[in-house]
CSV table of C-alpha atoms and ligand atoms in Angstrom, one decimal:
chain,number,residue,atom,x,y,z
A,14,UNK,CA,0.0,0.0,0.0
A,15,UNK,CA,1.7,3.3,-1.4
A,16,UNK,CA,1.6,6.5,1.5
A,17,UNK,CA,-1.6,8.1,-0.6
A,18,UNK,CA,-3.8,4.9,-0.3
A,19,UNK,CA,-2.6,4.8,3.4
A,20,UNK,CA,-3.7,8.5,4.1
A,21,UNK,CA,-6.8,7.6,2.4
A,22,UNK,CA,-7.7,4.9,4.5
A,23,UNK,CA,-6.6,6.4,7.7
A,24,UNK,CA,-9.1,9.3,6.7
A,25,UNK,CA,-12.1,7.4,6.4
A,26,UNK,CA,-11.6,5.0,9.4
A,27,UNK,CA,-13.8,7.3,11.3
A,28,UNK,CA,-17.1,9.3,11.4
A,29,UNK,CA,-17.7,12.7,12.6
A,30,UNK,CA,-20.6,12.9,15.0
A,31,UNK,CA,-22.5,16.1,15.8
A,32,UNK,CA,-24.8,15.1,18.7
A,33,UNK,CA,-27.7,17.5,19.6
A,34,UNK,CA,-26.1,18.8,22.4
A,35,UNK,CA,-22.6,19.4,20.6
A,36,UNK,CA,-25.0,21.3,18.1
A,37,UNK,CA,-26.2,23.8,20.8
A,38,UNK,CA,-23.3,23.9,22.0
A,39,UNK,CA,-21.9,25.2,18.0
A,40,UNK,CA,-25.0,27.3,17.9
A,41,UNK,CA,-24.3,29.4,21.3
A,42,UNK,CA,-20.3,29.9,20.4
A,43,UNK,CA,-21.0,30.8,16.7
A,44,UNK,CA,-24.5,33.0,17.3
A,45,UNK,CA,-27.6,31.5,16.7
A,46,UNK,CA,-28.0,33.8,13.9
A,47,UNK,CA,-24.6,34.1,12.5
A,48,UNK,CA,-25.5,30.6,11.9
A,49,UNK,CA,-28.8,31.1,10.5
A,50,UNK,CA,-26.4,33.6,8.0
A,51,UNK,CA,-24.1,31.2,7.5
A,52,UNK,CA,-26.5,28.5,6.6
A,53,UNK,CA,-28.4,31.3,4.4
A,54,UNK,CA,-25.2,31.8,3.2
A,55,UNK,CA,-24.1,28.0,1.9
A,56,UNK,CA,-27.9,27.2,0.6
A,57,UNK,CA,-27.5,30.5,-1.5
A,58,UNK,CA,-24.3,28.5,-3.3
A,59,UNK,CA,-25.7,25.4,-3.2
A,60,UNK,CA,-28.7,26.7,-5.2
A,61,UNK,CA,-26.8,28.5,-7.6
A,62,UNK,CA,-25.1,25.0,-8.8
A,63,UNK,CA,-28.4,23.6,-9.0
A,64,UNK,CA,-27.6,21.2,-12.1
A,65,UNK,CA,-24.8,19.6,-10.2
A,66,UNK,CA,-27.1,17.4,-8.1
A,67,UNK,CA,-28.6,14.8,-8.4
A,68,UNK,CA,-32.2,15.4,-7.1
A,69,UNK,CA,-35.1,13.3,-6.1
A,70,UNK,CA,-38.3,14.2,-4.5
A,71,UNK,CA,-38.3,12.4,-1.1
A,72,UNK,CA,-39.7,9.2,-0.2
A,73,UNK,CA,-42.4,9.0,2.3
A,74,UNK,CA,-44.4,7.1,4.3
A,75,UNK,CA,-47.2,7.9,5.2
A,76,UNK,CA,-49.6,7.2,8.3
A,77,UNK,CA,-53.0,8.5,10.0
A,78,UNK,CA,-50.9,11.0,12.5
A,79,UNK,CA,-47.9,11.5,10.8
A,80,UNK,CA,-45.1,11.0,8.0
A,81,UNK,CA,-41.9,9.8,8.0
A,82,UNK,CA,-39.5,10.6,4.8
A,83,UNK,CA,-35.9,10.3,3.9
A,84,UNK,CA,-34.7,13.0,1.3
A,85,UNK,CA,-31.1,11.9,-0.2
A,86,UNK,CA,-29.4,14.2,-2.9
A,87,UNK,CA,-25.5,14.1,-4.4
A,88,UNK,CA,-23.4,15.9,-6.5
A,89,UNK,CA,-20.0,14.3,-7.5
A,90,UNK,CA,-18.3,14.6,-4.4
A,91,UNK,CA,-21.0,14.5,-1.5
A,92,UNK,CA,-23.8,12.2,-0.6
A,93,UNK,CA,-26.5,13.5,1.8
A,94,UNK,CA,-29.8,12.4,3.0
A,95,UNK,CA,-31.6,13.2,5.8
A,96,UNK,CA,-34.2,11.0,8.1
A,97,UNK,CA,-37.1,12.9,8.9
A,98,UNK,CA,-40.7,13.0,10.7
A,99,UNK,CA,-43.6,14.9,10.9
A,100,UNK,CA,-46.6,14.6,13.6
A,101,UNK,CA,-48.1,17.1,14.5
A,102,UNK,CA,-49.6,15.3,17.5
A,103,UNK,CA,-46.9,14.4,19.0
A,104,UNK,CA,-47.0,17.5,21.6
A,105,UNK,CA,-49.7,14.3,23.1
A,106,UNK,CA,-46.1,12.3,24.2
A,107,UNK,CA,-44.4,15.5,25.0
A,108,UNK,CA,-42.1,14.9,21.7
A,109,UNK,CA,-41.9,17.2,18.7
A,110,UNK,CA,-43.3,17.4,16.0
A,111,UNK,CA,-40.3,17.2,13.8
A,112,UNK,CA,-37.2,15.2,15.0
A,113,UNK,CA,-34.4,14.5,12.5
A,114,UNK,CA,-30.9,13.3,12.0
A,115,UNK,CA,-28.8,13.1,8.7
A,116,UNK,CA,-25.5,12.2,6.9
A,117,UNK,CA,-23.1,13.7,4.9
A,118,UNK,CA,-20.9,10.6,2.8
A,119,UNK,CA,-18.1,10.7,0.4
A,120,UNK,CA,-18.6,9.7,-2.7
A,121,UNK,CA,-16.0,8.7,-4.2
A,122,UNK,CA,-15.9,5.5,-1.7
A,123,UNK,CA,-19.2,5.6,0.0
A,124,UNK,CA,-17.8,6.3,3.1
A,125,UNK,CA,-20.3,8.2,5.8
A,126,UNK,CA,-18.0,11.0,6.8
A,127,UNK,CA,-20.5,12.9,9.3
A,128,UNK,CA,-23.7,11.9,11.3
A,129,UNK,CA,-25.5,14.7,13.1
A,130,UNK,CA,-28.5,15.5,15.0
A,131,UNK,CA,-30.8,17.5,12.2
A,132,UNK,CA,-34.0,18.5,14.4
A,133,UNK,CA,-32.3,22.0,15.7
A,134,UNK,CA,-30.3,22.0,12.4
A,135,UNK,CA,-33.7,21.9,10.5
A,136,UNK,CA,-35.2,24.9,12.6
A,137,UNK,CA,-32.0,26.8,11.6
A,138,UNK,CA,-31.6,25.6,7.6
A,139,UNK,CA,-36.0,26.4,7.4
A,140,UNK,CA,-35.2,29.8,8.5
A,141,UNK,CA,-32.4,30.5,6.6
A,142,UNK,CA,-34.2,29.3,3.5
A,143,UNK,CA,-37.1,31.7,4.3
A,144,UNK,CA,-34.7,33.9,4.5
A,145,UNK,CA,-33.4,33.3,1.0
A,146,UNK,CA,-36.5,33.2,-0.7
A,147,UNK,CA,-37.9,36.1,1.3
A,148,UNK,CA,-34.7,38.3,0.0
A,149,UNK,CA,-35.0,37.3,-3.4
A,150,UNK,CA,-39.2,37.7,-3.4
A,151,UNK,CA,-40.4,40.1,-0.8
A,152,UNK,CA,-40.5,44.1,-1.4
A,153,UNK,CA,-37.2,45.7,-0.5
A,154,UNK,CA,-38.5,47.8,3.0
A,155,UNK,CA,-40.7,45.3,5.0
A,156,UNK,CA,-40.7,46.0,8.5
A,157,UNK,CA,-43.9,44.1,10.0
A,158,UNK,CA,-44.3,40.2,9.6
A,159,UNK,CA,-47.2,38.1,11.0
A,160,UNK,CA,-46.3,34.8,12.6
A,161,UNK,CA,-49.1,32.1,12.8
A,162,UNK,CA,-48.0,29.4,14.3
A,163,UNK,CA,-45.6,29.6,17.7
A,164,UNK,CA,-44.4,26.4,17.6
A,165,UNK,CA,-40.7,24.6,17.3
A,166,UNK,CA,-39.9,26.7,14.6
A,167,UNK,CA,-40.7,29.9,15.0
A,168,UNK,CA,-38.0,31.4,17.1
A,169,UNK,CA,-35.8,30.8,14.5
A,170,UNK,CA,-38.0,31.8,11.7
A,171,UNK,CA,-38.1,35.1,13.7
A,172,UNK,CA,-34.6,35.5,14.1
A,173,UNK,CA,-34.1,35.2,10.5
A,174,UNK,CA,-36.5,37.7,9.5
A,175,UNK,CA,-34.9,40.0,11.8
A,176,UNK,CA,-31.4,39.7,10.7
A,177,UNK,CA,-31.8,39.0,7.3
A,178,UNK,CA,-34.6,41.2,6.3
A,179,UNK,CA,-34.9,43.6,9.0
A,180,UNK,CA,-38.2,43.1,10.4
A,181,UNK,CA,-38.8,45.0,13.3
A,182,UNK,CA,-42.0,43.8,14.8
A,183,UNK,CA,-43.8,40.7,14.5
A,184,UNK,CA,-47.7,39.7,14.9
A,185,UNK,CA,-48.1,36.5,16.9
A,186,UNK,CA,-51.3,33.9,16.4
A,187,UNK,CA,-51.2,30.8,17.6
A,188,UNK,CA,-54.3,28.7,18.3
A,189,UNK,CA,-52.4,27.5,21.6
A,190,UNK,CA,-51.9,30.5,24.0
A,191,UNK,CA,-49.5,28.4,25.6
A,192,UNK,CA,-47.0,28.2,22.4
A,193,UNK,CA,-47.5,32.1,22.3
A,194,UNK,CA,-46.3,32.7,26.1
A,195,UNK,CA,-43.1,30.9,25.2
A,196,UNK,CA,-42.8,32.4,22.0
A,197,UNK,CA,-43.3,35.9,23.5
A,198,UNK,CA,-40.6,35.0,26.3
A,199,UNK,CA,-38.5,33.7,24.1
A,200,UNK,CA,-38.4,37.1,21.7
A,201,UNK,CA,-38.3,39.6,24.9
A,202,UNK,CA,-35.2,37.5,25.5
A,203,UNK,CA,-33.7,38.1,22.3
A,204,UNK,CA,-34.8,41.6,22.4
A,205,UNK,CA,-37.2,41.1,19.5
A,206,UNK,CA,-40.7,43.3,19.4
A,207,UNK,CA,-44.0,41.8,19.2
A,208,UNK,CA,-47.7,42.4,19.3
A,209,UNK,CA,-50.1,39.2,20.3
A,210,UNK,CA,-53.7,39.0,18.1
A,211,UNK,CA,-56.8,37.1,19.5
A,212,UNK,CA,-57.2,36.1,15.6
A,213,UNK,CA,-55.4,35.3,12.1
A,214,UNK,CA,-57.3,37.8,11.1
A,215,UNK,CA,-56.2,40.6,13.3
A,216,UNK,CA,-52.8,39.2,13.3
A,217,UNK,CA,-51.9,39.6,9.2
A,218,UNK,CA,-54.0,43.0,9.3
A,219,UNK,CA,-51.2,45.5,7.5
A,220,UNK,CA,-47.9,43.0,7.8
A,221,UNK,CA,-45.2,43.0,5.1
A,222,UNK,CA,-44.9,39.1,5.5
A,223,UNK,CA,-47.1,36.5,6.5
A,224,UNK,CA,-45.0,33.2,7.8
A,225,UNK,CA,-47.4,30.4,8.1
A,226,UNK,CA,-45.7,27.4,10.1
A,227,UNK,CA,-48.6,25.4,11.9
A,228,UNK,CA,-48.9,22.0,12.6
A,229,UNK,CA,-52.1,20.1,11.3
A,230,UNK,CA,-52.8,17.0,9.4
A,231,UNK,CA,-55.4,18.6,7.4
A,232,UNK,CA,-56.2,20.5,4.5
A,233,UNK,CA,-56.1,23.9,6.4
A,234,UNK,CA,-57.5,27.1,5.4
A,235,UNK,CA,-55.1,29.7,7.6
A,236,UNK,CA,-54.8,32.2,5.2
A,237,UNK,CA,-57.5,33.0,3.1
A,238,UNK,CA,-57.6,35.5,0.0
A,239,UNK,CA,-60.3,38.2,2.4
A,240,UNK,CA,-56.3,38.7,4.1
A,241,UNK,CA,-54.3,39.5,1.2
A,242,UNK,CA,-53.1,43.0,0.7
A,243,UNK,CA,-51.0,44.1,-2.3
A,244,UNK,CA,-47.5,43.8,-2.2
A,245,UNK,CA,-47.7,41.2,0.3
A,246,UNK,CA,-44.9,38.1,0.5
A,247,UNK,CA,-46.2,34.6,2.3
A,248,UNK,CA,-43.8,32.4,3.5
A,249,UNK,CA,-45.6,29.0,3.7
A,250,UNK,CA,-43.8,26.5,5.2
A,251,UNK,CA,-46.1,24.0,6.7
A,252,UNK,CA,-48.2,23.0,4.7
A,253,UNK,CA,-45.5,20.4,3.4
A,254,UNK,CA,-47.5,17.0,3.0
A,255,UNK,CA,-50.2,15.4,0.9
A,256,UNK,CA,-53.3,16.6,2.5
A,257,UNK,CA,-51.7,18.9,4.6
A,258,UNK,CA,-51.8,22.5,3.7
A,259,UNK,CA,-52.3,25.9,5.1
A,260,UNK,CA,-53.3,28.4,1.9
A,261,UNK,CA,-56.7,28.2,0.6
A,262,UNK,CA,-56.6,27.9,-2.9
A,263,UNK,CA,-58.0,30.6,-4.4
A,264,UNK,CA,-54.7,32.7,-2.3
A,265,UNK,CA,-52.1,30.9,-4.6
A,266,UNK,CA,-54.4,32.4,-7.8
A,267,UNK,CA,-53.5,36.0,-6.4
A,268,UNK,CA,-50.0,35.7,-7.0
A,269,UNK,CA,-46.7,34.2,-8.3
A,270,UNK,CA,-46.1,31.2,-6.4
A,271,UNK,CA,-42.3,30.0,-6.1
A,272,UNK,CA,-41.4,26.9,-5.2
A,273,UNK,CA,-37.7,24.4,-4.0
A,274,UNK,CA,-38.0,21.4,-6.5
A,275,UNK,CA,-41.3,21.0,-8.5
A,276,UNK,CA,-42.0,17.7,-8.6
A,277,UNK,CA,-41.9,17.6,-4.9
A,278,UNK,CA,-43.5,20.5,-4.5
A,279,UNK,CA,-46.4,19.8,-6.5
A,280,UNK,CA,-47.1,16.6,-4.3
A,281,UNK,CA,-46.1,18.0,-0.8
A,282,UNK,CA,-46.7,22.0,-0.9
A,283,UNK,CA,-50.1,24.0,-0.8
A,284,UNK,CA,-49.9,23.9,-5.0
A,285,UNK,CA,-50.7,20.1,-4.7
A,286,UNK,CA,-54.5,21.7,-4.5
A,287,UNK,CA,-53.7,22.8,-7.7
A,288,UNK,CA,-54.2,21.6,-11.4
A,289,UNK,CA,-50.8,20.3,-12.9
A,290,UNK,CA,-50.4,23.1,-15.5
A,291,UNK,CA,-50.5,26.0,-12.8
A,292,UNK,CA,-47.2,27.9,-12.8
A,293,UNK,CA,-45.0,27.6,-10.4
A,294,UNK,CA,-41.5,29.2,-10.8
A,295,UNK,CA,-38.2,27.5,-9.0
A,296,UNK,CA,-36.7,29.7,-6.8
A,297,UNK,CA,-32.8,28.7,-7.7
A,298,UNK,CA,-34.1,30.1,-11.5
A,299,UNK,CA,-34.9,33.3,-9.5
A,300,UNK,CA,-31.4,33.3,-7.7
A,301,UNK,CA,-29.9,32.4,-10.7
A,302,UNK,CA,-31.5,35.7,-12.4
A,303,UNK,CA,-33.0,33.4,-15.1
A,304,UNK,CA,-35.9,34.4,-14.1
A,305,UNK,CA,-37.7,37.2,-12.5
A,306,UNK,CA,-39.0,37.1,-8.8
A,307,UNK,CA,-41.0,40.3,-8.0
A,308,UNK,CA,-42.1,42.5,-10.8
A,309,UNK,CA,-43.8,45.2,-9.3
A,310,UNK,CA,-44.4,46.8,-5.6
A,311,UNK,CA,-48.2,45.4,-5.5
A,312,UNK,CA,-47.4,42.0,-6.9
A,313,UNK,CA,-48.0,39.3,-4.1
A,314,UNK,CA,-45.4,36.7,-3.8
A,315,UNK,CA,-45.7,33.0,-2.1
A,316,UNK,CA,-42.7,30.8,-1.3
A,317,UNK,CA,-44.9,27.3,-1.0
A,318,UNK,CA,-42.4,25.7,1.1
A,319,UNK,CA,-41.9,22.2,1.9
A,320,UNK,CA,-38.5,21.4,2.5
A,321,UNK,CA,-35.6,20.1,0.0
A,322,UNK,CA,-33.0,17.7,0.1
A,323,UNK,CA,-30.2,20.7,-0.5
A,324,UNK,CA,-30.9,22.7,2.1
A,325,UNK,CA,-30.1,19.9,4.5
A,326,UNK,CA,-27.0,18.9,2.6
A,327,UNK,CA,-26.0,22.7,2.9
A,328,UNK,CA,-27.0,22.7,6.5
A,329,UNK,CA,-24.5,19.3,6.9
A,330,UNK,CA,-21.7,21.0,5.2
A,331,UNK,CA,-21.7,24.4,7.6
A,332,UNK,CA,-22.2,22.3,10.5
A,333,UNK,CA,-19.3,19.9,9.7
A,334,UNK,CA,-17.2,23.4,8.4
A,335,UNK,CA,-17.8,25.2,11.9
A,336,UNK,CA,-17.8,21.8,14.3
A,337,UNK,CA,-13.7,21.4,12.2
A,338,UNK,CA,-13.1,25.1,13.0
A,339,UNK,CA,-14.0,25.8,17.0
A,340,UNK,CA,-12.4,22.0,17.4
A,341,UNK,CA,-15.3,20.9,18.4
A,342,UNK,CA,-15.3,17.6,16.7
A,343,UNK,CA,-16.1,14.3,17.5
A,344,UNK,CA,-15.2,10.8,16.3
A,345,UNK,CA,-17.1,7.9,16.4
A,346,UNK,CA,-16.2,4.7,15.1
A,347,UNK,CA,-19.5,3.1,13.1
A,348,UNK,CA,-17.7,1.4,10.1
A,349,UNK,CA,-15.1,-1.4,11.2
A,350,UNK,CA,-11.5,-0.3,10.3
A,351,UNK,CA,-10.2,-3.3,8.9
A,352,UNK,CA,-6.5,-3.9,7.8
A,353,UNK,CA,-7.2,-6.5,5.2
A,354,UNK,CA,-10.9,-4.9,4.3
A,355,UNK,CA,-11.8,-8.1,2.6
A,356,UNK,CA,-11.1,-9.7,6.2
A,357,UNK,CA,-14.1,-8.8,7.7
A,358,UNK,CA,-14.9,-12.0,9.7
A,359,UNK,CA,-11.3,-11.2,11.3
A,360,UNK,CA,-12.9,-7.4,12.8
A,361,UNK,CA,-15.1,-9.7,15.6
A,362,UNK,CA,-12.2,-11.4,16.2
A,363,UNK,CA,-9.9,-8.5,17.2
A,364,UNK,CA,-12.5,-6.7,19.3
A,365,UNK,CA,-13.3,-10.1,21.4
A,366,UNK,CA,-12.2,-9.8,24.9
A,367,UNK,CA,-11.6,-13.6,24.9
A,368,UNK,CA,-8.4,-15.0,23.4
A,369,UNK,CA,-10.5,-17.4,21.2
A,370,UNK,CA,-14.0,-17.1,19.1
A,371,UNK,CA,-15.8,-19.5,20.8
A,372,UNK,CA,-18.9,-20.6,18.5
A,373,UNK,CA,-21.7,-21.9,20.8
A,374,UNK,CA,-23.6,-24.8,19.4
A,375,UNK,CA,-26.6,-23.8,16.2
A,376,UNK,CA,-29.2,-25.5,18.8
A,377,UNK,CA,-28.6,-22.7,21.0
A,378,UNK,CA,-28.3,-19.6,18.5
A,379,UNK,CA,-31.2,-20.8,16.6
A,380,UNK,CA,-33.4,-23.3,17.7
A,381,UNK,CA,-35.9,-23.3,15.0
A,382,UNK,CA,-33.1,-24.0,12.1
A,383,UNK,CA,-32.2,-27.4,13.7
A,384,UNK,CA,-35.2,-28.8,15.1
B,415,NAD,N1,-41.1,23.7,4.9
B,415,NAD,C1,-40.1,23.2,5.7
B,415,NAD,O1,-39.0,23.2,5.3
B,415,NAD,C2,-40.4,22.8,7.1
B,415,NAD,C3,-39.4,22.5,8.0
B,415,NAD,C4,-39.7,22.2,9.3
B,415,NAD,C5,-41.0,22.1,9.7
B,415,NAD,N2,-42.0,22.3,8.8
B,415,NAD,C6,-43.4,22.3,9.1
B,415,NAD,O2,-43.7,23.5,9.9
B,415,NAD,C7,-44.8,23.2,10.8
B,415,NAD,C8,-44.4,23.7,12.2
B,415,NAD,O3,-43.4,22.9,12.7
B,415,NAD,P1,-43.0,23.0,14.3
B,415,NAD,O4,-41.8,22.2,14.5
B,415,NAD,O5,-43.0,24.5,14.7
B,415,NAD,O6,-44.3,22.3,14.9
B,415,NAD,P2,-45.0,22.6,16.4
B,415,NAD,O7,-45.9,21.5,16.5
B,415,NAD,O8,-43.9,22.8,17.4
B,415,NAD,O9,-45.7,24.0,16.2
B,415,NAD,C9,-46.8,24.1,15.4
B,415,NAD,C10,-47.8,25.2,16.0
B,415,NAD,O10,-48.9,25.4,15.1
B,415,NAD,C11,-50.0,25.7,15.9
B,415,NAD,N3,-51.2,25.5,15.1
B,415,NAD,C12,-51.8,24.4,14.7
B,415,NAD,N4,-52.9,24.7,14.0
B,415,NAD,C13,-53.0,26.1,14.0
B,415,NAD,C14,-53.9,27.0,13.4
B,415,NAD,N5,-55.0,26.6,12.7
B,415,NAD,N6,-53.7,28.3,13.6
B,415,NAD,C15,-52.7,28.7,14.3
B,415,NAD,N7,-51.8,27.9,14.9
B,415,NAD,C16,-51.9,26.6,14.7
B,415,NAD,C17,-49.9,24.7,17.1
B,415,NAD,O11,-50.7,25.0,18.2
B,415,NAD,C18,-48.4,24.7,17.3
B,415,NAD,O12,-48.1,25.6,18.4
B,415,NAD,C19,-45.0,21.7,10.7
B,415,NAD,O13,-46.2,21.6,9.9
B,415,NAD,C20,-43.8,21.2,10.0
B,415,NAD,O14,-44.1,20.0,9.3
B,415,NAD,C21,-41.7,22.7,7.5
């Protein structure tokens, strides 16, 4: 074995972990929203190479309370996918609605070079891509956005908006008081101004943006076109799931709707009310300038979000990129390093405590095979 196969080897013996604690522990050194930034910041690239991955729309399963899905995506030198979940009841086992983790491999051998925790990673990479689309779509001077939905992610969709776009104040609804109180606690913390409403209604009454991210298995009608005002941007990012929506219909005909990756979209985001001939723009064409986002001051402008494969492989990379640079990285060992890798039998062998393998009789390991 010559030194560069050696080096190569000795690379890939072991995997980068990023736990959820070592995460939060990343996200308080670097700034929550320098990281939101930084993720805005790597998505923004990542979309502007667009046609160097390869892109699928995710695979999910679906049940009565909930989905889970598992969104993979490559270009030539990285393989990512991310494991992810969505039930909106599961505030009923005091667990979140959205839990996720995800890996970053390397192509060229298939080795898995990072696993992390995604769930607070996912808060940070939704926001930031709000934040992208929102730049690229919304009118230059918004100041006001309304908030429906206090849940999981909407400290960090605030955070973003306020960094990024320079919202000053935001209008809270949620139909839980409860997830308001913490939301409100949470933004007098950060300094953040708010204004509570008793209704949607009142809430997205003269706002800039409208951020929809509720939780609800159902064809919701949150926003509906009696709440639209000109020049208006809605970022939509729950309603993310066949039969689960949060626009009513007729509020995607009052504007240009912009979208991740369109054949997911279609089947995930609120256009899946839609017929299959109504346009829909991708928003990388807008970042791209190949096409243009807002044409006038009184146009409205929806990002139907749902979530995209890239996002989370950019979300991977700045993770991995910071974890490298504070030296905050771990190492885990989940492939066998073997010295002879067609010796693999020999791995069990060299991690037994005993001196010898000692097989114990078939009878005992598996009764049914004999008998
Ligand atoms: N587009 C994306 O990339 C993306 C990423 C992450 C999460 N999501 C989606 O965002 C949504 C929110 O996620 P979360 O982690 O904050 O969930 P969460 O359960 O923590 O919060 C959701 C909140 O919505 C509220 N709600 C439900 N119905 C409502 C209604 N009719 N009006 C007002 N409020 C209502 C709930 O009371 C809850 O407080 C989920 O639907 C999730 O699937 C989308």
């Amino acid at each position: 074995m010559n030194n560069t196969e050696q080096s190569i080897t000795k690379k890939h013996v072991n995997t980068q972990y990023l736990s959820a604690e070592r995460v939060a522990e990343i996200v308080n050194k670097r700034g929550l929203s320098a990281c939101i930034a930084g993720v805005a910041s790597y998505i923004n690239q990542d979309f502007l190479r667009w046609n160097s991955f390869d892109k699928c729309a995710r695979v999910a399963s679906h049940s009565d309370v909930g989905v889970i899905e598992l969104m993979p995506i490559a270009d030539d030198k990285s393989y990512a996918f991310k494991y992810v979940n969505g039930h909106p009841t599961n505030y009923r086992f005091n667990l979140p609605t959205v839990m996720a983790f995800g890996v970053l491999a390397d192509v060229e051998t298939g080795v898995p070079e990072l696993i992390s925790e995604l769930t607070l990673t996912t808060a940070i990479r939704t926001a930031a891509m709000s934040a992208v689309a929102a730049r690229a779509l919304a009118r230059q001077e918004c100041k006001k956005m309304a908030l429906i939905g206090n849940g999981a992610q909407s400290e960090f969709q605030a955070l973003a908006f306020h960094h990024l776009l320079g919202i000053e104040i935001f209008h809270l609804y949620d139909v839980d008081p409860a997830a308001t109180d913490k939301l409100q606690a949470n933004l007098t913390q950060m300094g953040l101004k708010f204004q509570r409403f008793a209704s949607i209604k009142e809430a997205v009454k003269g706002v800039d943006i409208i951020t929809t991210v509720t939780a609800d298995k159902t064809n919701a009608t949150i926003i509906t076109p009696d709440m639209i005002e000109p020049g208006m941007h809605i970022n939509g990012v729950g309603g993310d799931c066949p039969g689960k929506t949060e626009l009513h219909a007729d509020v995607l005909r009052m504007g240009s709707v912009f979208c991740e990756f369109e054949p997911q979209s279609r089947i995930e985001g609120d256009m899946q009310q839609m017929p299959a001939d109504f346009p829909v723009t991708e928003l990388w064409t807008v970042l791209s300038g190949k096409q243009v986002g807002r044409s006038d001051e009184a146009q409205v402008t929806i990002f139907d979000s749902v979530g995209f494969a890239l996002e989370d492989y950019s979300a991977l990379r700045f993770m991995r990129d910071v974890a490298l640079e504070l030296g905050m990285s771990e190492k885990i060992s989940l492939i066998p390093s073997l010295p002879n890798p067609k010796n693999l039998f020999g791995f069990i062998a060299d991690n037994s405590h005993s001196t010898a393998m000692v097989l114990p009789p078939l009878s005992r390991i598996a009764p049914a095979f004999v008998s």
